[in-house]
Amino acid sequence: MFSPEIRTSYQQQLGDMQSQGIFKQERVICSPQDADIEAVFPIGSEMKHVINMCANNYLGLSSHPEVIAAAHAGLDSHGYGMSSVRFICGTQDIHKELEKKLTEFLGTEDTILFPSCMDANGGVFEAVLGEQDVMIADRLVHASIVDGMRLAKAQQDTYKHSDMAHLEQKLQLHQDKRARLIITDGSFSMDGDLAKLDQIVELAEKYNAMVFLDDSHASGFIGKTGRGTHEHCGVLGRIDIITTTLGKALGGASGGCVSGRRELVEMCRQKARPYLFSNTVPPVVAAGAIRVIDLISSTTERRDKLEKSTQWWREGLTKAGLIIKAGETPIVPVMLFNAKLSQDFARDLYDLGIYAVGFFFPVVPKAQARIRTQISAAHEMHHLEKALDAFTKVGEKYGILGLTKAEIIAKYGE
Ligand SMILES: *Cc1c(COP(=O)(O)O)cnc(C)c1O
């Protein structure tokens, strides 16, 4: 029974979240996902036109006319839903076709679709590893990997973020196990830094370990032809398991996959629980994603534009006197260090028509508050110029342009 006492207890917990400033409030968007959006925030206020600087729509394909047209065609030819998991009666020709195209694009041996990358990560470790094995993960891997590791029977261990000496120690420590799996994200979502995948692969070969890469924030645009972090680091074909999402650069709808060694993919088909017990990716999404892979396989135009815009944006912010996390990905965190400053800054940006979100503890470490901006191939120069102008104006208002980290902290506290 949901008694008044139980209700009060939940209200208290929710109230605590609000007073700690960790209560998440959703922004409502009343238009398709794009560089230009119509947003309502806070709920109940008037709809406002803003430039979106915080979507994972890296290639601008979420509302691309050809993707929409392909999805429409798929809806007409293959129906709305499958009302089945894949292995009973949920596999259509377009699901097989998409898996084949992903295999070619990612440069692997085989691919299996999942309802999401969260599900791919939730199922893969349990499916391919046993008690005698060990998983050694970077300490900053995505939450879905942490959950997937919890579900597996293999032993768990971690290494300090991108610390290759520490990883090597752990590999030495675990030489007695049947199999070792090194686990990393390709592009880390909060700082926008890339894994040292070339060194990881070298260590894996030296210590007889397999490599797992979650390339959700890289597939489609990192690397010369956008295949991902493994292409960027020159280790195409040497990653044993890649998971990625269709929910970011690759159209942004939903769906994920495990791609890699044929036998490992087959183990997932036989054993991965989110694959066996959750519904098939909707035909309309499969049809749209096929067009996405065709588009990005035929030309690198979009990822090239994204690379140029990212460079312009990184240089612009730096020249304006703001502090950014150095790197090369389109994830560009503007460092403000103080939690309240990050919230005030984001609100003022919104008033100037720029939509970006401030992150602070516990999403990022203490005294590392920031506004995470994400560049998209959908951004034109006029979007970026307007956004830079707004960041400069707000930076000026708070008197932080040209200040060092220590000076900002002295002024606003941690
Ligand atoms: C977004 C993300 C996921 C989850 O992807 P979904 O398909 O939305 O479930 C998994 N891993 C990483 C690294 C991500 O960034």
GROMACS .gro file of C-alpha atoms and ligand atoms in nm:
model
  429
    1MET     CA    1   0.000   0.000   0.000
    2PHE     CA    2   0.123   0.348  -0.086
    3SER     CA    3   0.054   0.488   0.261
    4PRO     CA    4   0.069   0.859   0.348
    5GLU     CA    5   0.389   0.785   0.543
    6ILE     CA    6   0.553   0.625   0.240
    7ARG     CA    7   0.446   0.919   0.024
    8THR     CA    8   0.595   1.163   0.275
    9SER     CA    9   0.920   0.969   0.281
   10TYR     CA   10   0.955   0.991  -0.099
   11GLN     CA   11   0.861   1.359  -0.095
   12GLN     CA   12   1.140   1.411   0.156
   13GLN     CA   13   1.395   1.233  -0.061
   14LEU     CA   14   1.292   1.441  -0.364
   15GLY     CA   15   1.302   1.757  -0.154
   16ASP     CA   16   1.654   1.670  -0.040
   17MET     CA   17   1.763   1.641  -0.402
   18GLN     CA   18   1.619   1.985  -0.469
   19SER     CA   19   1.793   2.147  -0.173
   20GLN     CA   20   2.123   1.982  -0.270
   21GLY     CA   21   2.084   2.122  -0.622
   22ILE     CA   22   2.096   1.779  -0.788
   23PHE     CA   23   1.730   1.762  -0.892
   24LYS     CA   24   1.716   1.730  -1.268
   25GLN     CA   25   1.469   1.946  -1.454
   26GLU     CA   26   1.384   1.859  -1.811
   27ARG     CA   27   1.377   2.117  -2.084
   28VAL     CA   28   1.096   2.071  -2.334
   29ILE     CA   29   1.175   2.108  -2.703
   30CYS     CA   30   0.882   2.170  -2.937
   31SER     CA   31   1.067   2.123  -3.266
   32PRO     CA   32   1.279   1.853  -3.429
   33GLN     CA   33   1.633   1.812  -3.291
   34ASP     CA   34   1.864   2.051  -3.478
   35ALA     CA   35   2.100   2.348  -3.443
   36ASP     CA   36   1.792   2.574  -3.418
   37ILE     CA   37   1.529   2.457  -3.172
   38GLU     CA   38   1.215   2.590  -3.006
   39ALA     CA   39   1.247   2.533  -2.633
   40VAL     CA   40   1.036   2.586  -2.322
   41PHE     CA   41   1.228   2.635  -1.999
   42PRO     CA   42   1.131   2.644  -1.724
   43ILE     CA   43   0.812   2.450  -1.794
   44GLY     CA   44   0.522   2.691  -1.824
   45SER     CA   45   0.733   2.976  -1.963
   46GLU     CA   46   0.709   3.102  -2.317
   47MET     CA   47   0.852   2.910  -2.609
   48LYS     CA   48   1.186   3.053  -2.717
   49HIS     CA   49   1.405   3.010  -3.022
   50VAL     CA   50   1.753   2.901  -2.916
   51ILE     CA   51   2.070   2.760  -3.071
   52ASN     CA   52   2.133   2.411  -2.938
   53MET     CA   53   2.491   2.366  -2.816
   54CYS     CA   54   2.444   2.050  -2.611
   55ALA     CA   55   2.303   1.771  -2.829
   56ASN     CA   56   2.489   1.453  -2.929
   57ASN     CA   57   2.372   1.529  -3.283
   58TYR     CA   58   2.736   1.547  -3.397
   59LEU     CA   59   2.673   1.490  -3.767
   60GLY     CA   60   2.346   1.683  -3.782
   61LEU     CA   61   2.161   1.371  -3.902
   62SER     CA   62   1.883   1.366  -3.641
   63SER     CA   63   1.655   1.561  -3.874
   64HIS     CA   64   1.830   1.508  -4.206
   65PRO     CA   65   1.574   1.500  -4.492
   66GLU     CA   66   1.723   1.184  -4.647
   67VAL     CA   67   1.717   1.000  -4.315
   68ILE     CA   68   1.356   1.107  -4.256
   69ALA     CA   69   1.262   0.996  -4.608
   70ALA     CA   70   1.431   0.656  -4.560
   71ALA     CA   71   1.255   0.612  -4.226
   72HIS     CA   72   0.920   0.694  -4.392
   73ALA     CA   73   0.988   0.441  -4.665
   74GLY     CA   74   1.085   0.180  -4.404
   75LEU     CA   75   0.767   0.246  -4.212
   76ASP     CA   76   0.562   0.188  -4.528
   77SER     CA   77   0.748  -0.122  -4.643
   78HIS     CA   78   0.819  -0.293  -4.309
   79GLY     CA   79   0.553  -0.169  -4.070
   80TYR     CA   80   0.561   0.009  -3.737
   81GLY     CA   81   0.670  -0.259  -3.490
   82MET     CA   82   0.770  -0.622  -3.473
   83SER     CA   83   0.597  -0.726  -3.150
   84SER     CA   84   0.875  -0.976  -3.097
   85VAL     CA   85   1.230  -1.024  -2.983
   86ARG     CA   86   1.480  -1.097  -3.259
   87PHE     CA   87   1.509  -1.475  -3.217
   88ILE     CA   88   1.136  -1.551  -3.222
   89CYS     CA   89   0.994  -1.347  -3.511
   90GLY     CA   90   1.160  -1.005  -3.484
   91THR     CA   91   1.433  -1.028  -3.745
   92GLN     CA   92   1.365  -0.859  -4.079
   93ASP     CA   93   1.587  -0.831  -4.383
   94ILE     CA   94   1.662  -0.469  -4.289
   95HIS     CA   95   1.794  -0.570  -3.946
   96LYS     CA   96   2.039  -0.810  -4.113
   97GLU     CA   97   2.127  -0.542  -4.368
   98LEU     CA   98   2.197  -0.285  -4.095
   99GLU     CA   99   2.415  -0.531  -3.905
  100LYS     CA  100   2.614  -0.599  -4.221
  101LYS     CA  101   2.660  -0.229  -4.292
  102LEU     CA  102   2.773  -0.158  -3.936
  103THR     CA  103   3.027  -0.442  -3.963
  104GLU     CA  104   3.170  -0.289  -4.280
  105PHE     CA  105   3.171   0.062  -4.140
  106LEU     CA  106   3.333  -0.031  -3.809
  107GLY     CA  107   3.584  -0.264  -3.977
  108THR     CA  108   3.492  -0.569  -3.769
  109GLU     CA  109   3.387  -0.931  -3.835
  110ASP     CA  110   3.021  -0.926  -3.729
  111THR     CA  111   2.759  -0.709  -3.554
  112ILE     CA  112   2.451  -0.765  -3.341
  113LEU     CA  113   2.191  -0.494  -3.277
  114PHE     CA  114   2.055  -0.417  -2.930
  115PRO     CA  115   1.762  -0.196  -2.825
  116SER     CA  116   2.023   0.055  -2.701
  117CYS     CA  117   2.394   0.079  -2.625
  118MET     CA  118   2.299   0.072  -2.258
  119ASP     CA  119   2.155  -0.274  -2.330
  120ALA     CA  120   2.458  -0.376  -2.537
  121ASN     CA  121   2.685  -0.289  -2.244
  122GLY     CA  122   2.438  -0.448  -2.005
  123GLY     CA  123   2.452  -0.782  -2.185
  124VAL     CA  124   2.790  -0.824  -2.345
  125PHE     CA  125   3.017  -0.891  -2.045
  126GLU     CA  126   2.797  -1.159  -1.895
  127ALA     CA  127   2.761  -1.322  -2.237
  128VAL     CA  128   3.130  -1.346  -2.324
  129LEU     CA  129   3.311  -1.382  -1.989
  130GLY     CA  130   3.301  -1.633  -1.705
  131GLU     CA  131   3.416  -1.663  -1.346
  132GLN     CA  132   3.774  -1.744  -1.444
  133ASP     CA  133   3.811  -1.417  -1.638
  134VAL     CA  134   3.881  -1.058  -1.537
  135MET     CA  135   3.753  -0.721  -1.661
  136ILE     CA  136   3.994  -0.429  -1.624
  137ALA     CA  137   3.817  -0.098  -1.686
  138ASP     CA  138   3.925   0.265  -1.709
  139ARG     CA  139   3.787   0.442  -1.401
  140LEU     CA  140   3.589   0.691  -1.610
  141VAL     CA  141   3.392   0.449  -1.829
  142HIS     CA  142   3.025   0.518  -1.894
  143ALA     CA  143   2.764   0.423  -1.632
  144SER     CA  144   2.616   0.156  -1.860
  145ILE     CA  145   2.951  -0.026  -1.864
  146VAL     CA  146   2.967  -0.011  -1.486
  147ASP     CA  147   2.622  -0.172  -1.473
  148GLY     CA  148   2.711  -0.436  -1.732
  149MET     CA  149   3.024  -0.531  -1.537
  150ARG     CA  150   2.813  -0.569  -1.223
  151LEU     CA  151   2.597  -0.826  -1.400
  152ALA     CA  152   2.890  -1.039  -1.516
  153LYS     CA  153   3.049  -1.315  -1.311
  154ALA     CA  154   3.404  -1.230  -1.413
  155GLN     CA  155   3.627  -1.056  -1.159
  156GLN     CA  156   3.623  -0.673  -1.173
  157ASP     CA  157   3.919  -0.440  -1.160
  158THR     CA  158   3.996  -0.084  -1.274
  159TYR     CA  159   4.289   0.134  -1.375
  160LYS     CA  160   4.334   0.508  -1.325
  161HIS     CA  161   4.193   0.713  -1.612
  162SER     CA  162   4.413   0.671  -1.921
  163ASP     CA  163   4.707   0.570  -1.700
  164MET     CA  164   4.894   0.314  -1.910
  165ALA     CA  165   5.151   0.228  -1.641
  166HIS     CA  166   4.868   0.147  -1.403
  167LEU     CA  167   4.692  -0.062  -1.668
  168GLU     CA  168   5.015  -0.254  -1.726
  169GLN     CA  169   5.044  -0.330  -1.353
  170LYS     CA  170   4.689  -0.462  -1.354
  171LEU     CA  171   4.757  -0.679  -1.658
  172GLN     CA  172   5.060  -0.827  -1.485
  173LEU     CA  173   4.857  -0.885  -1.169
  174HIS     CA  174   4.593  -1.081  -1.362
  175GLN     CA  175   4.813  -1.309  -1.573
  176ASP     CA  176   4.672  -1.608  -1.383
  177LYS     CA  177   4.318  -1.555  -1.518
  178ARG     CA  178   4.178  -1.749  -1.816
  179ALA     CA  179   4.104  -1.429  -2.012
  180ARG     CA  180   4.162  -1.058  -1.958
  181LEU     CA  181   3.937  -0.787  -2.106
  182ILE     CA  182   4.055  -0.425  -2.109
  183ILE     CA  183   3.752  -0.194  -2.111
  184THR     CA  184   3.748   0.170  -2.222
  185ASP     CA  185   3.536   0.441  -2.377
  186GLY     CA  186   3.676   0.582  -2.703
  187SER     CA  187   3.587   0.944  -2.635
  188PHE     CA  188   3.511   1.027  -2.272
  189SER     CA  189   3.193   1.227  -2.256
  190MET     CA  190   3.262   1.476  -1.976
  191ASP     CA  191   3.612   1.592  -2.075
  192GLY     CA  192   3.602   1.507  -2.445
  193ASP     CA  193   3.942   1.333  -2.432
  194LEU     CA  194   4.025   1.023  -2.637
  195ALA     CA  195   4.148   0.689  -2.504
  196LYS     CA  196   4.513   0.603  -2.581
  197LEU     CA  197   4.389   0.313  -2.785
  198ASP     CA  198   4.716   0.247  -2.971
  199GLN     CA  199   4.897   0.197  -2.641
  200ILE     CA  200   4.609  -0.005  -2.499
  201VAL     CA  201   4.620  -0.242  -2.797
  202GLU     CA  202   4.998  -0.279  -2.760
  203LEU     CA  203   4.963  -0.369  -2.394
  204ALA     CA  204   4.679  -0.608  -2.479
  205GLU     CA  205   4.900  -0.789  -2.728
  206LYS     CA  206   5.193  -0.798  -2.487
  207TYR     CA  207   4.983  -0.940  -2.201
  208ASN     CA  208   4.741  -1.155  -2.401
  209ALA     CA  209   4.429  -0.951  -2.325
  210MET     CA  210   4.123  -0.865  -2.533
  211VAL     CA  211   4.012  -0.504  -2.585
  212PHE     CA  212   3.660  -0.364  -2.541
  213LEU     CA  213   3.582  -0.017  -2.681
  214ASP     CA  214   3.259   0.180  -2.628
  215ASP     CA  215   3.270   0.431  -2.913
  216SER     CA  216   2.931   0.595  -2.859
  217HIS     CA  217   3.080   0.947  -2.859
  218ALA     CA  218   3.304   0.878  -3.161
  219SER     CA  219   3.133   0.651  -3.414
  220GLY     CA  220   3.063   0.841  -3.733
  221PHE     CA  221   3.309   1.127  -3.693
  222ILE     CA  222   3.635   1.045  -3.509
  223GLY     CA  223   3.908   0.920  -3.744
  224LYS     CA  224   3.981   1.022  -4.103
  225THR     CA  225   3.670   0.850  -4.239
  226GLY     CA  226   3.469   0.868  -3.918
  227ARG     CA  227   3.493   0.502  -3.821
  228GLY     CA  228   3.586   0.589  -3.467
  229THR     CA  229   3.865   0.603  -3.212
  230HIS     CA  230   4.023   0.282  -3.347
  231GLU     CA  231   4.066   0.448  -3.686
  232HIS     CA  232   4.201   0.767  -3.526
  233CYS     CA  233   4.459   0.565  -3.328
  234GLY     CA  234   4.557   0.341  -3.620
  235VAL     CA  235   4.427   0.015  -3.471
  236LEU     CA  236   4.140  -0.070  -3.709
  237GLY     CA  237   4.070  -0.444  -3.699
  238ARG     CA  238   4.258  -0.492  -3.371
  239ILE     CA  239   3.970  -0.422  -3.129
  240ASP     CA  240   3.789  -0.737  -3.018
  241ILE     CA  241   3.460  -0.581  -2.906
  242ILE     CA  242   3.317  -0.243  -3.005
  243THR     CA  243   2.987  -0.121  -2.867
  244THR     CA  244   2.824   0.192  -2.997
  245THR     CA  245   2.490   0.373  -3.014
  246LEU     CA  246   2.259   0.474  -3.297
  247GLY     CA  247   2.133   0.740  -3.057
  248LYS     CA  248   2.405   1.000  -3.104
  249ALA     CA  249   2.586   1.083  -3.430
  250LEU     CA  250   2.431   0.792  -3.621
  251GLY     CA  251   2.086   0.946  -3.661
  252GLY     CA  252   2.008   0.998  -3.294
  253ALA     CA  253   1.694   0.780  -3.276
  254SER     CA  254   1.776   0.477  -3.062
  255GLY     CA  255   1.945   0.142  -3.076
  256GLY     CA  256   2.294   0.014  -3.018
  257CYS     CA  257   2.518  -0.273  -3.114
  258VAL     CA  258   2.802  -0.505  -3.025
  259SER     CA  259   3.046  -0.539  -3.313
  260GLY     CA  260   3.367  -0.739  -3.321
  261ARG     CA  261   3.505  -1.093  -3.335
  262ARG     CA  262   3.259  -1.333  -3.496
  263GLU     CA  263   3.253  -1.577  -3.202
  264LEU     CA  264   3.200  -1.303  -2.945
  265VAL     CA  265   2.907  -1.162  -3.142
  266GLU     CA  266   2.762  -1.511  -3.172
  267MET     CA  267   2.795  -1.556  -2.793
  268CYS     CA  268   2.583  -1.239  -2.756
  269ARG     CA  269   2.321  -1.374  -2.998
  270GLN     CA  270   2.297  -1.690  -2.793
  271LYS     CA  271   2.327  -1.550  -2.443
  272ALA     CA  272   2.296  -1.171  -2.402
  273ARG     CA  273   1.985  -1.112  -2.197
  274PRO     CA  274   1.885  -0.765  -2.324
  275TYR     CA  275   1.904  -0.911  -2.677
  276LEU     CA  276   1.704  -1.222  -2.593
  277PHE     CA  277   1.443  -1.061  -2.371
  278SER     CA  278   1.382  -0.711  -2.509
  279ASN     CA  279   1.202  -0.611  -2.826
  280THR     CA  280   1.367  -0.573  -3.164
  281VAL     CA  281   1.483  -0.231  -3.291
  282PRO     CA  282   1.177  -0.083  -3.472
  283PRO     CA  283   1.186  -0.124  -3.852
  284VAL     CA  284   1.157   0.250  -3.900
  285VAL     CA  285   1.479   0.301  -3.700
  286ALA     CA  286   1.660   0.023  -3.887
  287ALA     CA  287   1.562   0.179  -4.220
  288GLY     CA  288   1.675   0.527  -4.109
  289ALA     CA  289   2.005   0.395  -3.971
  290ILE     CA  290   2.083   0.213  -4.297
  291ARG     CA  291   2.057   0.546  -4.477
  292VAL     CA  292   2.277   0.709  -4.213
  293ILE     CA  293   2.552   0.451  -4.270
  294ASP     CA  294   2.517   0.491  -4.647
  295LEU     CA  295   2.544   0.870  -4.617
  296ILE     CA  296   2.855   0.869  -4.402
  297SER     CA  297   3.020   0.589  -4.599
  298SER     CA  298   2.983   0.777  -4.927
  299THR     CA  299   3.137   1.106  -4.815
  300THR     CA  300   3.335   1.248  -4.521
  301GLU     CA  301   3.190   1.595  -4.584
  302ARG     CA  302   2.995   1.609  -4.258
  303ARG     CA  303   3.271   1.488  -4.030
  304ASP     CA  304   3.516   1.721  -4.206
  305LYS     CA  305   3.285   2.016  -4.147
  306LEU     CA  306   3.245   1.910  -3.784
  307GLU     CA  307   3.624   1.897  -3.742
  308LYS     CA  308   3.666   2.246  -3.888
  309SER     CA  309   3.384   2.395  -3.680
  310THR     CA  310   3.521   2.231  -3.366
  311GLN     CA  311   3.863   2.384  -3.429
  312TRP     CA  312   3.708   2.726  -3.487
  313TRP     CA  313   3.502   2.696  -3.170
  314ARG     CA  314   3.795   2.582  -2.955
  315GLU     CA  315   4.015   2.865  -3.085
  316GLY     CA  316   3.739   3.123  -3.049
  317LEU     CA  317   3.667   3.042  -2.685
  318THR     CA  318   4.037   3.040  -2.601
  319LYS     CA  319   4.098   3.374  -2.775
  320ALA     CA  320   3.799   3.521  -2.591
  321GLY     CA  321   3.979   3.437  -2.267
  322LEU     CA  322   3.774   3.141  -2.151
  323ILE     CA  323   3.932   2.819  -2.023
  324ILE     CA  324   3.847   2.501  -2.212
  325LYS     CA  325   3.959   2.140  -2.169
  326ALA     CA  326   4.222   2.086  -2.436
  327GLY     CA  327   4.149   1.817  -2.692
  328GLU     CA  328   4.027   1.753  -3.042
  329THR     CA  329   3.674   1.617  -3.007
  330PRO     CA  330   3.355   1.821  -3.058
  331ILE     CA  331   3.292   1.790  -2.683
  332VAL     CA  332   3.426   2.123  -2.558
  333PRO     CA  333   3.388   2.190  -2.184
  334VAL     CA  334   3.410   2.556  -2.081
  335MET     CA  335   3.556   2.546  -1.730
  336LEU     CA  336   3.395   2.764  -1.462
  337PHE     CA  337   3.500   2.558  -1.155
  338ASN     CA  338   3.223   2.698  -0.930
  339ALA     CA  339   2.884   2.518  -0.931
  340LYS     CA  340   2.667   2.827  -0.891
  341LEU     CA  341   2.865   3.018  -1.153
  342SER     CA  342   2.803   2.732  -1.400
  343GLN     CA  343   2.428   2.756  -1.337
  344ASP     CA  344   2.417   3.138  -1.358
  345PHE     CA  345   2.630   3.131  -1.672
  346ALA     CA  346   2.399   2.879  -1.843
  347ARG     CA  347   2.088   3.080  -1.752
  348ASP     CA  348   2.238   3.400  -1.896
  349LEU     CA  349   2.337   3.216  -2.213
  350TYR     CA  350   1.980   3.095  -2.246
  351ASP     CA  351   1.854   3.452  -2.216
  352LEU     CA  352   2.085   3.535  -2.508
  353GLY     CA  353   1.941   3.246  -2.712
  354ILE     CA  354   2.212   2.988  -2.650
  355TYR     CA  355   2.118   2.654  -2.500
  356ALA     CA  356   2.396   2.476  -2.308
  357VAL     CA  357   2.392   2.302  -1.974
  358GLY     CA  358   2.609   2.357  -1.667
  359PHE     CA  359   2.748   2.045  -1.496
  360PHE     CA  360   2.877   2.030  -1.141
  361PHE     CA  361   2.942   1.780  -0.863
  362PRO     CA  362   2.849   1.491  -0.850
  363VAL     CA  363   2.827   1.472  -1.233
  364VAL     CA  364   3.185   1.602  -1.253
  365PRO     CA  365   3.446   1.617  -0.972
  366LYS     CA  366   3.428   1.894  -0.708
  367ALA     CA  367   3.565   2.233  -0.824
  368GLN     CA  368   3.538   2.116  -1.187
  369ALA     CA  369   3.203   2.279  -1.269
  370ARG     CA  370   3.166   2.358  -1.634
  371ILE     CA  371   2.940   2.419  -1.929
  372ARG     CA  372   2.976   2.135  -2.174
  373THR     CA  373   2.934   2.250  -2.532
  374GLN     CA  374   2.902   2.006  -2.820
  375ILE     CA  375   2.956   2.106  -3.179
  376SER     CA  376   2.747   1.961  -3.462
  377ALA     CA  377   2.780   1.954  -3.839
  378ALA     CA  378   2.434   2.114  -3.828
  379HIS     CA  379   2.592   2.432  -3.691
  380GLU     CA  380   2.662   2.694  -3.955
  381MET     CA  381   2.909   2.977  -3.900
  382HIS     CA  382   2.630   3.215  -3.801
  383HIS     CA  383   2.527   2.979  -3.519
  384LEU     CA  384   2.882   2.951  -3.392
  385GLU     CA  385   2.946   3.325  -3.416
  386LYS     CA  386   2.631   3.403  -3.223
  387ALA     CA  387   2.718   3.143  -2.960
  388LEU     CA  388   3.073   3.274  -2.922
  389ASP     CA  389   2.942   3.626  -2.889
  390ALA     CA  390   2.708   3.514  -2.610
  391PHE     CA  391   2.983   3.323  -2.425
  392THR     CA  392   3.204   3.634  -2.447
  393LYS     CA  393   2.929   3.867  -2.322
  394VAL     CA  394   2.843   3.644  -2.027
  395GLY     CA  395   3.211   3.585  -1.949
  396GLU     CA  396   3.257   3.962  -1.943
  397LYS     CA  397   2.956   4.008  -1.716
  398TYR     CA  398   3.112   3.774  -1.458
  399GLY     CA  399   3.458   3.923  -1.506
  400ILE     CA  400   3.631   3.593  -1.583
  401LEU     CA  401   3.774   3.657  -1.932
  402GLY     CA  402   4.151   3.613  -1.929
  403LEU     CA  403   4.154   3.485  -1.571
  404THR     CA  404   4.343   3.171  -1.472
  405LYS     CA  405   4.177   2.883  -1.292
  406ALA     CA  406   4.320   3.002  -0.961
  407GLU     CA  407   4.188   3.353  -1.021
  408ILE     CA  408   3.837   3.231  -1.103
  409ILE     CA  409   3.836   3.014  -0.790
  410ALA     CA  410   3.965   3.306  -0.581
  411LYS     CA  411   3.680   3.518  -0.712
  412TYR     CA  412   3.392   3.268  -0.690
  413GLY     CA  413   3.512   2.988  -0.465
  414GLU     CA  414   3.518   2.618  -0.552
  415LIG     C1  415   2.524   0.747  -2.462
  415LIG     C2  416   2.612   0.637  -2.424
  415LIG     C3  417   2.563   0.508  -2.404
  415LIG     C4  418   2.415   0.476  -2.406
  415LIG     O1  419   2.366   0.475  -2.536
  415LIG     P1  420   2.211   0.448  -2.560
  415LIG     O2  421   2.205   0.386  -2.694
  415LIG     O3  422   2.145   0.580  -2.551
  415LIG     O4  423   2.166   0.355  -2.453
  415LIG     C5  424   2.652   0.408  -2.375
  415LIG     N1  425   2.785   0.433  -2.365
  415LIG     C6  426   2.835   0.556  -2.383
  415LIG     C7  427   2.983   0.578  -2.373
  415LIG     C8  428   2.751   0.662  -2.413
  415LIG     O5  429   2.801   0.784  -2.429
   0.00000   0.00000   0.00000
